[in-house]
């Protein structure tokens, strides 16, 4: 019966590799008798996006062919142990990073990169070792935010492996796709090219030992997100939105992408940016130019935590332009970020 089942499972094709799951080595074990069938599948990637689909296909196929035991068919999905990961010759440099946090947004221009940079500096000010990966292929702005646009990464060869040396600004390790491409070229990059370059940055940057790696993702949801998500074990996602963007479909899609059963990344919460405006001459007045409380309401409705709100402040904009994130120079701004960062740290520690 085992042989028969093996033959049957050859009809299931892994969409990414194009191979059937038997020859592709995804079938780990089959045990079968007249009363039950148990199949375990092992995926090489930690989070194979096709795992759930393939599991259902196997289940359906077996139930069709063995209707007598249809109620007693079990299909297990196992994730590859790190030691069994593919390409063991390419050791990843993310092993010594404690927590990896993705920062995402539904749309561009909401301040995702600004928030990521300021969160990174805040975490460093709290005493953590921090790295930042700027994966925003459509607008890599971290080099500018940290004033290191001219940085040309060095390669270093250690034990026969090539590594990329990140920039180090104010004690933060920074790697950006922007170090490798001219801004005008970014839009010409095809999906696969961008994905491959990002994979290299993820696995070959000499991060060293870090408490947090923040990833500035491109806006929206797409192939690049899925590829980063499948390459890395991301511990949580932070969503950045402006008040007027929060309820729109893009943000909802972002949250759903992380929560998808195949992705399963905890959404740590939403940070509302550009929440209100306070003119310098009326420091106690708050003008909610884009509406008030949208993110809080959305957060409550969708069961996402609200991590904090950050007003429109000139120093934030100037900080980005001058290469010094505003939390370095503006006490009010650093207070807002401190609250958000503490919640992020707390939520990650709770998730284990
Ligand atoms: P994204 O990464 O979402 O595309 P950016 O971080 O590049 O957005 O921000 C877009 C613009 O808005 C930048 O010029 C930035 O300086 C400005 N900005 C972001 N947040 C604030 C804020 N809280 N107050 C004032 N300007 C801000």
mmCIF file of N, CA and C in Angstrom, residues 55-182:
data_model
loop_
_atom_site.group_PDB
_atom_site.id
_atom_site.type_symbol
_atom_site.label_atom_id
_atom_site.label_comp_id
_atom_site.label_asym_id
_atom_site.label_seq_id
_atom_site.Cartn_x
_atom_site.Cartn_y
_atom_site.Cartn_z
ATOM 1 N N UNK A 55 -0.819 20.294 1.543
ATOM 2 C CA UNK A 55 -1.411 19.410 2.558
ATOM 3 C C UNK A 55 -2.863 19.076 2.170
ATOM 4 N N UNK A 56 -3.618 20.094 1.770
ATOM 5 C CA UNK A 56 -5.021 19.873 1.388
ATOM 6 C C UNK A 56 -5.108 18.973 0.158
ATOM 7 N N UNK A 57 -4.209 19.215 -0.800
ATOM 8 C CA UNK A 57 -4.227 18.380 -2.016
ATOM 9 C C UNK A 57 -3.985 16.914 -1.673
ATOM 10 N N UNK A 58 -3.010 16.676 -0.805
ATOM 11 C CA UNK A 58 -2.679 15.295 -0.428
ATOM 12 C C UNK A 58 -3.879 14.656 0.268
ATOM 13 N N UNK A 59 -4.437 15.394 1.184
ATOM 14 C CA UNK A 59 -5.590 14.905 1.946
ATOM 15 C C UNK A 59 -6.749 14.520 0.995
ATOM 16 N N UNK A 60 -7.052 15.429 0.054
ATOM 17 C CA UNK A 60 -8.166 15.196 -0.864
ATOM 18 C C UNK A 60 -7.896 13.990 -1.764
ATOM 19 N N UNK A 61 -6.675 13.946 -2.279
ATOM 20 C CA UNK A 61 -6.303 12.851 -3.180
ATOM 21 C C UNK A 61 -6.439 11.491 -2.481
ATOM 22 N N UNK A 62 -5.933 11.427 -1.251
ATOM 23 C CA UNK A 62 -5.989 10.158 -0.521
ATOM 24 C C UNK A 62 -7.438 9.783 -0.205
ATOM 25 N N UNK A 63 -8.226 10.775 0.156
ATOM 26 C CA UNK A 63 -9.631 10.499 0.493
ATOM 27 C C UNK A 63 -10.390 9.979 -0.736
ATOM 28 N N UNK A 64 -10.044 10.526 -1.903
ATOM 29 C CA UNK A 64 -10.703 10.074 -3.139
ATOM 30 C C UNK A 64 -10.351 8.617 -3.459
ATOM 31 N N UNK A 65 -9.071 8.295 -3.255
ATOM 32 C CA UNK A 65 -8.626 6.949 -3.622
ATOM 33 C C UNK A 65 -8.908 5.896 -2.562
ATOM 34 N N UNK A 66 -9.000 6.336 -1.341
ATOM 35 C CA UNK A 66 -9.251 5.360 -0.272
ATOM 36 C C UNK A 66 -10.478 5.793 0.534
ATOM 37 N N UNK A 67 -11.636 5.785 -0.109
ATOM 38 C CA UNK A 67 -12.835 6.288 0.587
ATOM 39 C C UNK A 67 -13.150 5.509 1.871
ATOM 40 N N UNK A 68 -12.768 4.240 1.932
ATOM 41 C CA UNK A 68 -13.085 3.435 3.119
ATOM 42 C C UNK A 68 -12.421 3.983 4.374
ATOM 43 N N UNK A 69 -11.239 4.599 4.202
ATOM 44 C CA UNK A 69 -10.538 5.124 5.387
ATOM 45 C C UNK A 69 -10.519 6.661 5.379
ATOM 46 N N UNK A 70 -11.387 7.245 4.528
ATOM 47 C CA UNK A 70 -11.359 8.711 4.350
ATOM 48 C C UNK A 70 -11.390 9.477 5.674
ATOM 49 N N UNK A 71 -12.093 8.908 6.643
ATOM 50 C CA UNK A 71 -12.208 9.601 7.940
ATOM 51 C C UNK A 71 -10.936 9.467 8.768
ATOM 52 N N UNK A 72 -10.042 8.598 8.329
ATOM 53 C CA UNK A 72 -8.864 8.322 9.162
ATOM 54 C C UNK A 72 -7.564 8.605 8.407
ATOM 55 N N UNK A 73 -7.600 9.679 7.651
ATOM 56 C CA UNK A 73 -6.385 10.086 6.928
ATOM 57 C C UNK A 73 -5.799 11.302 7.640
ATOM 58 N N UNK A 74 -4.548 11.204 8.020
ATOM 59 C CA UNK A 74 -3.918 12.329 8.698
ATOM 60 C C UNK A 74 -2.705 12.764 7.896
ATOM 61 N N UNK A 75 -2.620 14.043 7.631
ATOM 62 C CA UNK A 75 -1.436 14.554 6.935
ATOM 63 C C UNK A 75 -0.740 15.557 7.859
ATOM 64 N N UNK A 76 0.485 15.250 8.223
ATOM 65 C CA UNK A 76 1.265 16.147 9.080
ATOM 66 C C UNK A 76 2.163 17.017 8.221
ATOM 67 N N UNK A 77 2.367 18.225 8.649
ATOM 68 C CA UNK A 77 3.344 19.077 7.962
ATOM 69 C C UNK A 77 4.426 19.433 8.965
ATOM 70 N N UNK A 78 5.656 19.097 8.606
ATOM 71 C CA UNK A 78 6.763 19.441 9.521
ATOM 72 C C UNK A 78 7.614 20.513 8.869
ATOM 73 N N UNK A 79 8.082 21.408 9.681
ATOM 74 C CA UNK A 79 9.017 22.414 9.153
ATOM 75 C C UNK A 79 10.414 21.834 9.222
ATOM 76 N N UNK A 80 11.240 22.232 8.292
ATOM 77 C CA UNK A 80 12.608 21.734 8.304
ATOM 78 C C UNK A 80 13.320 22.218 9.557
ATOM 79 N N UNK A 81 14.067 21.318 10.160
ATOM 80 C CA UNK A 81 14.913 21.755 11.268
ATOM 81 C C UNK A 81 15.999 22.625 10.654
ATOM 82 N N UNK A 82 16.521 23.603 11.407
ATOM 83 C CA UNK A 82 17.524 24.469 10.797
ATOM 84 C C UNK A 82 18.684 23.702 10.169
ATOM 85 N N UNK A 83 19.059 22.602 10.814
ATOM 86 C CA UNK A 83 20.211 21.852 10.307
ATOM 87 C C UNK A 83 19.921 21.258 8.928
ATOM 88 N N UNK A 84 18.636 21.036 8.644
ATOM 89 C CA UNK A 84 18.301 20.403 7.369
ATOM 90 C C UNK A 84 17.957 21.436 6.306
ATOM 91 N N UNK A 85 18.204 22.695 6.616
ATOM 92 C CA UNK A 85 17.861 23.742 5.656
ATOM 93 C C UNK A 85 18.650 23.555 4.368
ATOM 94 N N UNK A 86 18.097 23.988 3.252
ATOM 95 C CA UNK A 86 18.808 23.803 1.990
ATOM 96 C C UNK A 86 20.064 24.667 1.939
ATOM 97 N N UNK A 87 20.930 24.351 1.050
ATOM 98 C CA UNK A 87 22.177 25.070 0.850
ATOM 99 C C UNK A 87 22.940 25.289 2.159
ATOM 100 N N UNK A 88 23.282 24.212 2.859
ATOM 101 C CA UNK A 88 23.950 24.399 4.140
ATOM 102 C C UNK A 88 25.294 25.106 3.988
ATOM 103 N N UNK A 89 25.795 25.125 2.725
ATOM 104 C CA UNK A 89 27.106 25.774 2.540
ATOM 105 C C UNK A 89 27.015 27.280 2.723
ATOM 106 N N UNK A 90 25.782 27.813 2.614
ATOM 107 C CA UNK A 90 25.651 29.257 2.776
ATOM 108 C C UNK A 90 25.087 29.560 4.159
ATOM 109 N N UNK A 91 25.971 29.814 5.088
ATOM 110 C CA UNK A 91 25.488 30.069 6.441
ATOM 111 C C UNK A 91 24.863 31.451 6.513
ATOM 112 N N UNK A 92 23.759 31.564 7.208
ATOM 113 C CA UNK A 92 23.118 32.862 7.280
ATOM 114 C C UNK A 92 23.682 33.662 8.451
ATOM 115 N N UNK A 93 23.671 34.958 8.255
ATOM 116 C CA UNK A 93 24.243 35.815 9.287
ATOM 117 C C UNK A 93 23.174 36.314 10.262
ATOM 118 N N UNK A 94 21.960 35.765 10.142
ATOM 119 C CA UNK A 94 20.903 36.247 11.033
ATOM 120 C C UNK A 94 20.739 35.366 12.273
ATOM 121 N N UNK A 95 21.595 34.367 12.396
ATOM 122 C CA UNK A 95 21.420 33.414 13.499
ATOM 123 C C UNK A 95 21.603 34.045 14.874
ATOM 124 N N UNK A 96 22.405 35.091 14.910
ATOM 125 C CA UNK A 96 22.689 35.676 16.221
ATOM 126 C C UNK A 96 21.836 36.922 16.494
ATOM 127 N N UNK A 97 20.706 36.985 15.807
ATOM 128 C CA UNK A 97 19.780 38.101 16.038
ATOM 129 C C UNK A 97 18.623 37.580 16.884
ATOM 130 N N UNK A 98 18.338 38.283 17.965
ATOM 131 C CA UNK A 98 17.316 37.770 18.873
ATOM 132 C C UNK A 98 15.907 37.972 18.304
ATOM 133 N N UNK A 99 15.573 39.193 17.926
ATOM 134 C CA UNK A 99 14.207 39.456 17.431
ATOM 135 C C UNK A 99 14.258 40.231 16.105
ATOM 136 N N UNK A 100 13.494 39.754 15.146
ATOM 137 C CA UNK A 100 13.413 40.442 13.853
ATOM 138 C C UNK A 100 12.006 41.034 13.706
ATOM 139 N N UNK A 101 11.953 42.327 13.457
ATOM 140 C CA UNK A 101 10.665 43.025 13.382
ATOM 141 C C UNK A 101 10.527 43.675 12.008
ATOM 142 N N UNK A 102 9.440 43.385 11.326
ATOM 143 C CA UNK A 102 9.189 44.002 10.021
ATOM 144 C C UNK A 102 8.312 45.236 10.228
ATOM 145 N N UNK A 103 8.666 46.314 9.541
ATOM 146 C CA UNK A 103 7.830 47.514 9.605
ATOM 147 C C UNK A 103 7.200 47.697 8.226
ATOM 148 N N UNK A 104 5.869 47.766 8.204
ATOM 149 C CA UNK A 104 5.154 47.769 6.926
ATOM 150 C C UNK A 104 4.145 48.901 6.892
ATOM 151 N N UNK A 105 3.680 49.202 5.689
ATOM 152 C CA UNK A 105 2.606 50.192 5.552
ATOM 153 C C UNK A 105 1.794 49.833 4.325
ATOM 154 N N UNK A 106 0.554 50.318 4.304
ATOM 155 C CA UNK A 106 -0.303 50.026 3.156
ATOM 156 C C UNK A 106 0.137 50.799 1.928
ATOM 157 N N UNK A 107 0.565 52.023 2.157
ATOM 158 C CA UNK A 107 0.926 52.919 1.047
ATOM 159 C C UNK A 107 2.253 53.603 1.337
ATOM 160 N N UNK A 108 2.862 54.177 0.298
ATOM 161 C CA UNK A 108 4.084 54.948 0.492
ATOM 162 C C UNK A 108 3.752 56.337 1.031
ATOM 163 N N UNK A 109 4.739 56.956 1.633
ATOM 164 C CA UNK A 109 4.560 58.341 2.044
ATOM 165 C C UNK A 109 3.889 58.543 3.387
ATOM 166 N N UNK A 110 3.614 57.457 4.103
ATOM 167 C CA UNK A 110 2.947 57.610 5.402
ATOM 168 C C UNK A 110 3.954 57.778 6.550
ATOM 169 N N UNK A 111 5.238 57.653 6.218
ATOM 170 C CA UNK A 111 6.264 57.831 7.237
ATOM 171 C C UNK A 111 6.839 56.524 7.761
ATOM 172 N N UNK A 112 6.668 55.448 7.007
ATOM 173 C CA UNK A 112 7.167 54.137 7.449
ATOM 174 C C UNK A 112 8.674 54.170 7.692
ATOM 175 N N UNK A 113 9.419 54.775 6.754
ATOM 176 C CA UNK A 113 10.878 54.789 6.904
ATOM 177 C C UNK A 113 11.293 55.689 8.055
ATOM 178 N N UNK A 114 10.607 56.806 8.197
ATOM 179 C CA UNK A 114 10.912 57.724 9.290
ATOM 180 C C UNK A 114 10.670 57.026 10.627
ATOM 181 N N UNK A 115 9.540 56.333 10.720
ATOM 182 C CA UNK A 115 9.214 55.639 11.973
ATOM 183 C C UNK A 115 10.238 54.537 12.245
ATOM 184 N N UNK A 116 10.624 53.804 11.206
ATOM 185 C CA UNK A 116 11.600 52.716 11.399
ATOM 186 C C UNK A 116 12.920 53.272 11.926
ATOM 187 N N UNK A 117 13.382 54.366 11.310
ATOM 188 C CA UNK A 117 14.665 54.953 11.729
ATOM 189 C C UNK A 117 14.580 55.430 13.186
ATOM 190 N N UNK A 118 13.492 56.093 13.512
ATOM 191 C CA UNK A 118 13.368 56.622 14.881
ATOM 192 C C UNK A 118 13.176 55.511 15.916
ATOM 193 N N UNK A 119 12.487 54.456 15.506
ATOM 194 C CA UNK A 119 12.348 53.311 16.426
ATOM 195 C C UNK A 119 13.709 52.669 16.668
ATOM 196 N N UNK A 120 14.494 52.565 15.596
ATOM 197 C CA UNK A 120 15.826 51.946 15.721
ATOM 198 C C UNK A 120 16.668 52.742 16.719
ATOM 199 N N UNK A 121 16.656 54.064 16.580
ATOM 200 C CA UNK A 121 17.472 54.894 17.489
ATOM 201 C C UNK A 121 16.922 54.801 18.922
ATOM 202 N N UNK A 122 15.596 54.759 19.036
ATOM 203 C CA UNK A 122 14.993 54.655 20.374
ATOM 204 C C UNK A 122 15.421 53.354 21.053
ATOM 205 N N UNK A 123 15.365 52.264 20.314
ATOM 206 C CA UNK A 123 15.757 50.974 20.893
ATOM 207 C C UNK A 123 17.231 51.006 21.296
ATOM 208 N N UNK A 124 18.051 51.616 20.443
ATOM 209 C CA UNK A 124 19.474 51.736 20.800
ATOM 210 C C UNK A 124 19.624 52.570 22.066
ATOM 211 N N UNK A 125 18.843 53.662 22.177
ATOM 212 C CA UNK A 125 18.913 54.494 23.389
ATOM 213 C C UNK A 125 18.446 53.737 24.631
ATOM 214 N N UNK A 126 17.625 52.722 24.409
ATOM 215 C CA UNK A 126 17.179 51.896 25.547
ATOM 216 C C UNK A 126 18.239 50.852 25.905
ATOM 217 N N UNK A 127 19.323 50.838 25.149
ATOM 218 C CA UNK A 127 20.442 49.960 25.490
ATOM 219 C C UNK A 127 20.526 48.692 24.662
ATOM 220 N N UNK A 128 19.665 48.562 23.659
ATOM 221 C CA UNK A 128 19.697 47.347 22.839
ATOM 222 C C UNK A 128 20.672 47.474 21.677
ATOM 223 N N UNK A 129 21.129 46.317 21.196
ATOM 224 C CA UNK A 129 21.963 46.297 19.985
ATOM 225 C C UNK A 129 21.023 46.163 18.792
ATOM 226 N N UNK A 130 21.126 47.117 17.892
ATOM 227 C CA UNK A 130 20.099 47.234 16.865
ATOM 228 C C UNK A 130 20.703 47.226 15.462
ATOM 229 N N UNK A 131 20.005 46.556 14.554
ATOM 230 C CA UNK A 131 20.349 46.604 13.137
ATOM 231 C C UNK A 131 19.127 47.039 12.352
ATOM 232 N N UNK A 132 19.362 47.588 11.173
ATOM 233 C CA UNK A 132 18.238 48.027 10.343
ATOM 234 C C UNK A 132 18.500 47.596 8.909
ATOM 235 N N UNK A 133 17.558 46.852 8.371
ATOM 236 C CA UNK A 133 17.669 46.443 6.969
ATOM 237 C C UNK A 133 16.642 47.230 6.163
ATOM 238 N N UNK A 134 17.141 48.037 5.260
ATOM 239 C CA UNK A 134 16.264 48.851 4.420
ATOM 240 C C UNK A 134 15.967 48.053 3.157
ATOM 241 N N UNK A 135 14.786 47.441 3.156
ATOM 242 C CA UNK A 135 14.414 46.580 2.025
ATOM 243 C C UNK A 135 13.407 47.277 1.125
ATOM 244 N N UNK A 136 13.260 48.579 1.318
ATOM 245 C CA UNK A 136 12.278 49.318 0.514
ATOM 246 C C UNK A 136 12.867 49.613 -0.859
ATOM 247 N N UNK A 137 12.725 48.647 -1.709
ATOM 248 C CA UNK A 137 13.322 48.693 -3.036
ATOM 249 C C UNK A 137 12.834 49.890 -3.853
ATOM 250 N N UNK A 138 11.600 50.339 -3.575
ATOM 251 C CA UNK A 138 11.038 51.444 -4.368
ATOM 252 C C UNK A 138 11.465 52.817 -3.870
ATOM 253 N N UNK A 139 12.011 52.872 -2.686
ATOM 254 C CA UNK A 139 12.444 54.173 -2.180
ATOM 255 C C UNK A 139 13.315 53.976 -0.964
ATOM 256 N N UNK A 140 14.521 53.407 -1.172
ATOM 257 C CA UNK A 140 15.385 53.144 -0.006
ATOM 258 C C UNK A 140 15.869 54.457 0.608
ATOM 259 N N UNK A 141 15.286 54.869 1.714
ATOM 260 C CA UNK A 141 15.607 56.195 2.241
ATOM 261 C C UNK A 141 16.442 56.158 3.515
ATOM 262 N N UNK A 142 16.748 54.966 4.026
ATOM 263 C CA UNK A 142 17.512 54.927 5.288
ATOM 264 C C UNK A 142 18.913 55.531 5.179
ATOM 265 N N UNK A 143 19.639 55.338 4.064
ATOM 266 C CA UNK A 143 20.963 55.975 3.999
ATOM 267 C C UNK A 143 20.863 57.485 4.215
ATOM 268 N N UNK A 144 19.821 58.098 3.647
ATOM 269 C CA UNK A 144 19.649 59.537 3.811
ATOM 270 C C UNK A 144 19.270 59.870 5.261
ATOM 271 N N UNK A 145 18.369 59.068 5.825
ATOM 272 C CA UNK A 145 17.917 59.336 7.205
ATOM 273 C C UNK A 145 19.082 59.276 8.188
ATOM 274 N N UNK A 146 20.061 58.405 7.883
ATOM 275 C CA UNK A 146 21.200 58.272 8.794
ATOM 276 C C UNK A 146 22.443 58.983 8.271
ATOM 277 N N UNK A 147 22.265 59.762 7.214
ATOM 278 C CA UNK A 147 23.379 60.570 6.712
ATOM 279 C C UNK A 147 24.566 59.751 6.234
ATOM 280 N N UNK A 148 24.304 58.609 5.614
ATOM 281 C CA UNK A 148 25.443 57.812 5.122
ATOM 282 C C UNK A 148 25.201 57.373 3.682
ATOM 283 N N UNK A 149 24.718 58.317 2.892
ATOM 284 C CA UNK A 149 24.381 57.974 1.504
ATOM 285 C C UNK A 149 25.583 57.526 0.680
ATOM 286 N N UNK A 150 26.758 58.031 1.044
ATOM 287 C CA UNK A 150 27.932 57.710 0.230
ATOM 288 C C UNK A 150 28.569 56.383 0.592
ATOM 289 N N UNK A 151 28.011 55.680 1.560
ATOM 290 C CA UNK A 151 28.659 54.452 2.043
ATOM 291 C C UNK A 151 28.711 53.376 0.959
ATOM 292 N N UNK A 152 29.885 52.836 0.749
ATOM 293 C CA UNK A 152 30.008 51.726 -0.208
ATOM 294 C C UNK A 152 30.389 50.483 0.597
ATOM 295 N N UNK A 153 29.483 49.514 0.662
ATOM 296 C CA UNK A 153 29.747 48.352 1.518
ATOM 297 C C UNK A 153 30.969 47.563 1.053
ATOM 298 N N UNK A 154 31.769 47.161 2.020
ATOM 299 C CA UNK A 154 32.926 46.308 1.754
ATOM 300 C C UNK A 154 32.496 44.846 1.790
ATOM 301 N N UNK A 155 33.223 44.027 1.067
ATOM 302 C CA UNK A 155 32.995 42.590 1.206
ATOM 303 C C UNK A 155 34.089 42.038 2.104
ATOM 304 N N UNK A 156 33.754 41.049 2.904
ATOM 305 C CA UNK A 156 34.777 40.443 3.754
ATOM 306 C C UNK A 156 34.686 38.922 3.585
ATOM 307 N N UNK A 157 35.847 38.305 3.439
ATOM 308 C CA UNK A 157 35.836 36.850 3.249
ATOM 309 C C UNK A 157 36.246 36.178 4.553
ATOM 310 N N UNK A 158 35.339 35.376 5.073
ATOM 311 C CA UNK A 158 35.636 34.670 6.319
ATOM 312 C C UNK A 158 35.369 33.191 6.079
ATOM 313 N N UNK A 159 36.370 32.349 6.345
ATOM 314 C CA UNK A 159 36.239 30.898 6.135
ATOM 315 C C UNK A 159 35.669 30.557 4.755
ATOM 316 N N UNK A 160 36.148 31.236 3.748
ATOM 317 C CA UNK A 160 35.719 30.912 2.390
ATOM 318 C C UNK A 160 34.352 31.457 2.010
ATOM 319 N N UNK A 161 33.723 32.215 2.905
ATOM 320 C CA UNK A 161 32.403 32.795 2.606
ATOM 321 C C UNK A 161 32.540 34.299 2.436
ATOM 322 N N UNK A 162 31.762 34.851 1.496
ATOM 323 C CA UNK A 162 31.763 36.306 1.336
ATOM 324 C C UNK A 162 30.656 36.936 2.160
ATOM 325 N N UNK A 163 31.015 37.971 2.874
ATOM 326 C CA UNK A 163 30.024 38.683 3.664
ATOM 327 C C UNK A 163 30.036 40.157 3.282
ATOM 328 N N UNK A 164 28.922 40.843 3.573
ATOM 329 C CA UNK A 164 28.845 42.265 3.272
ATOM 330 C C UNK A 164 28.894 43.029 4.593
ATOM 331 N N UNK A 165 29.735 44.040 4.643
ATOM 332 C CA UNK A 165 29.894 44.788 5.900
ATOM 333 C C UNK A 165 28.861 45.928 5.930
ATOM 334 N N UNK A 166 28.019 45.954 6.959
ATOM 335 C CA UNK A 166 27.011 47.020 7.017
ATOM 336 C C UNK A 166 27.635 48.348 7.426
ATOM 337 N N UNK A 167 26.924 49.446 7.141
ATOM 338 C CA UNK A 167 27.359 50.736 7.681
ATOM 339 C C UNK A 167 27.070 50.710 9.175
ATOM 340 N N UNK A 168 27.799 51.486 9.925
ATOM 341 C CA UNK A 168 27.499 51.562 11.358
ATOM 342 C C UNK A 168 27.376 53.032 11.724
ATOM 343 N N UNK A 169 26.153 53.452 12.034
ATOM 344 C CA UNK A 169 25.907 54.854 12.357
ATOM 345 C C UNK A 169 25.310 54.920 13.742
ATOM 346 N N UNK A 170 25.928 55.671 14.606
ATOM 347 C CA UNK A 170 25.463 55.820 15.988
ATOM 348 C C UNK A 170 25.216 54.464 16.637
ATOM 349 N N UNK A 171 26.077 53.536 16.333
ATOM 350 C CA UNK A 171 25.967 52.216 16.952
ATOM 351 C C UNK A 171 24.908 51.327 16.317
ATOM 352 N N UNK A 172 24.274 51.807 15.252
ATOM 353 C CA UNK A 172 23.255 50.977 14.591
ATOM 354 C C UNK A 172 23.840 50.406 13.301
ATOM 355 N N UNK A 173 23.687 49.095 13.123
ATOM 356 C CA UNK A 173 24.180 48.458 11.894
ATOM 357 C C UNK A 173 23.129 48.664 10.814
ATOM 358 N N UNK A 174 23.544 49.254 9.735
ATOM 359 C CA UNK A 174 22.577 49.602 8.699
ATOM 360 C C UNK A 174 22.968 49.001 7.352
ATOM 361 N N UNK A 175 22.026 48.273 6.769
ATOM 362 C CA UNK A 175 22.243 47.766 5.414
ATOM 363 C C UNK A 175 21.050 48.179 4.569
ATOM 364 N N UNK A 176 21.335 48.704 3.393
ATOM 365 C CA UNK A 176 20.245 49.195 2.550
ATOM 366 C C UNK A 176 20.444 48.763 1.108
ATOM 367 N N UNK A 177 19.365 48.415 0.487
ATOM 368 C CA UNK A 177 19.401 48.121 -0.939
ATOM 369 C C UNK A 177 19.860 49.377 -1.688
ATOM 370 N N UNK A 178 19.664 50.530 -1.043
ATOM 371 C CA UNK A 178 20.063 51.805 -1.639
ATOM 372 C C UNK A 178 21.577 51.968 -1.778
ATOM 373 N N UNK A 179 22.361 51.177 -1.024
ATOM 374 C CA UNK A 179 23.820 51.252 -1.177
ATOM 375 C C UNK A 179 24.252 50.673 -2.521
ATOM 376 N N UNK A 180 23.365 49.908 -3.129
ATOM 377 C CA UNK A 180 23.755 49.169 -4.334
ATOM 378 C C UNK A 180 23.115 49.685 -5.613
ATOM 379 N N UNK A 181 22.073 50.483 -5.473
ATOM 380 C CA UNK A 181 21.409 50.947 -6.692
ATOM 381 C C UNK A 181 21.223 52.454 -6.661
ATOM 382 N N UNK A 182 21.199 53.029 -7.849
ATOM 383 C CA UNK A 182 20.879 54.460 -7.910
ATOM 384 C C UNK A 182 19.373 54.598 -7.793
#
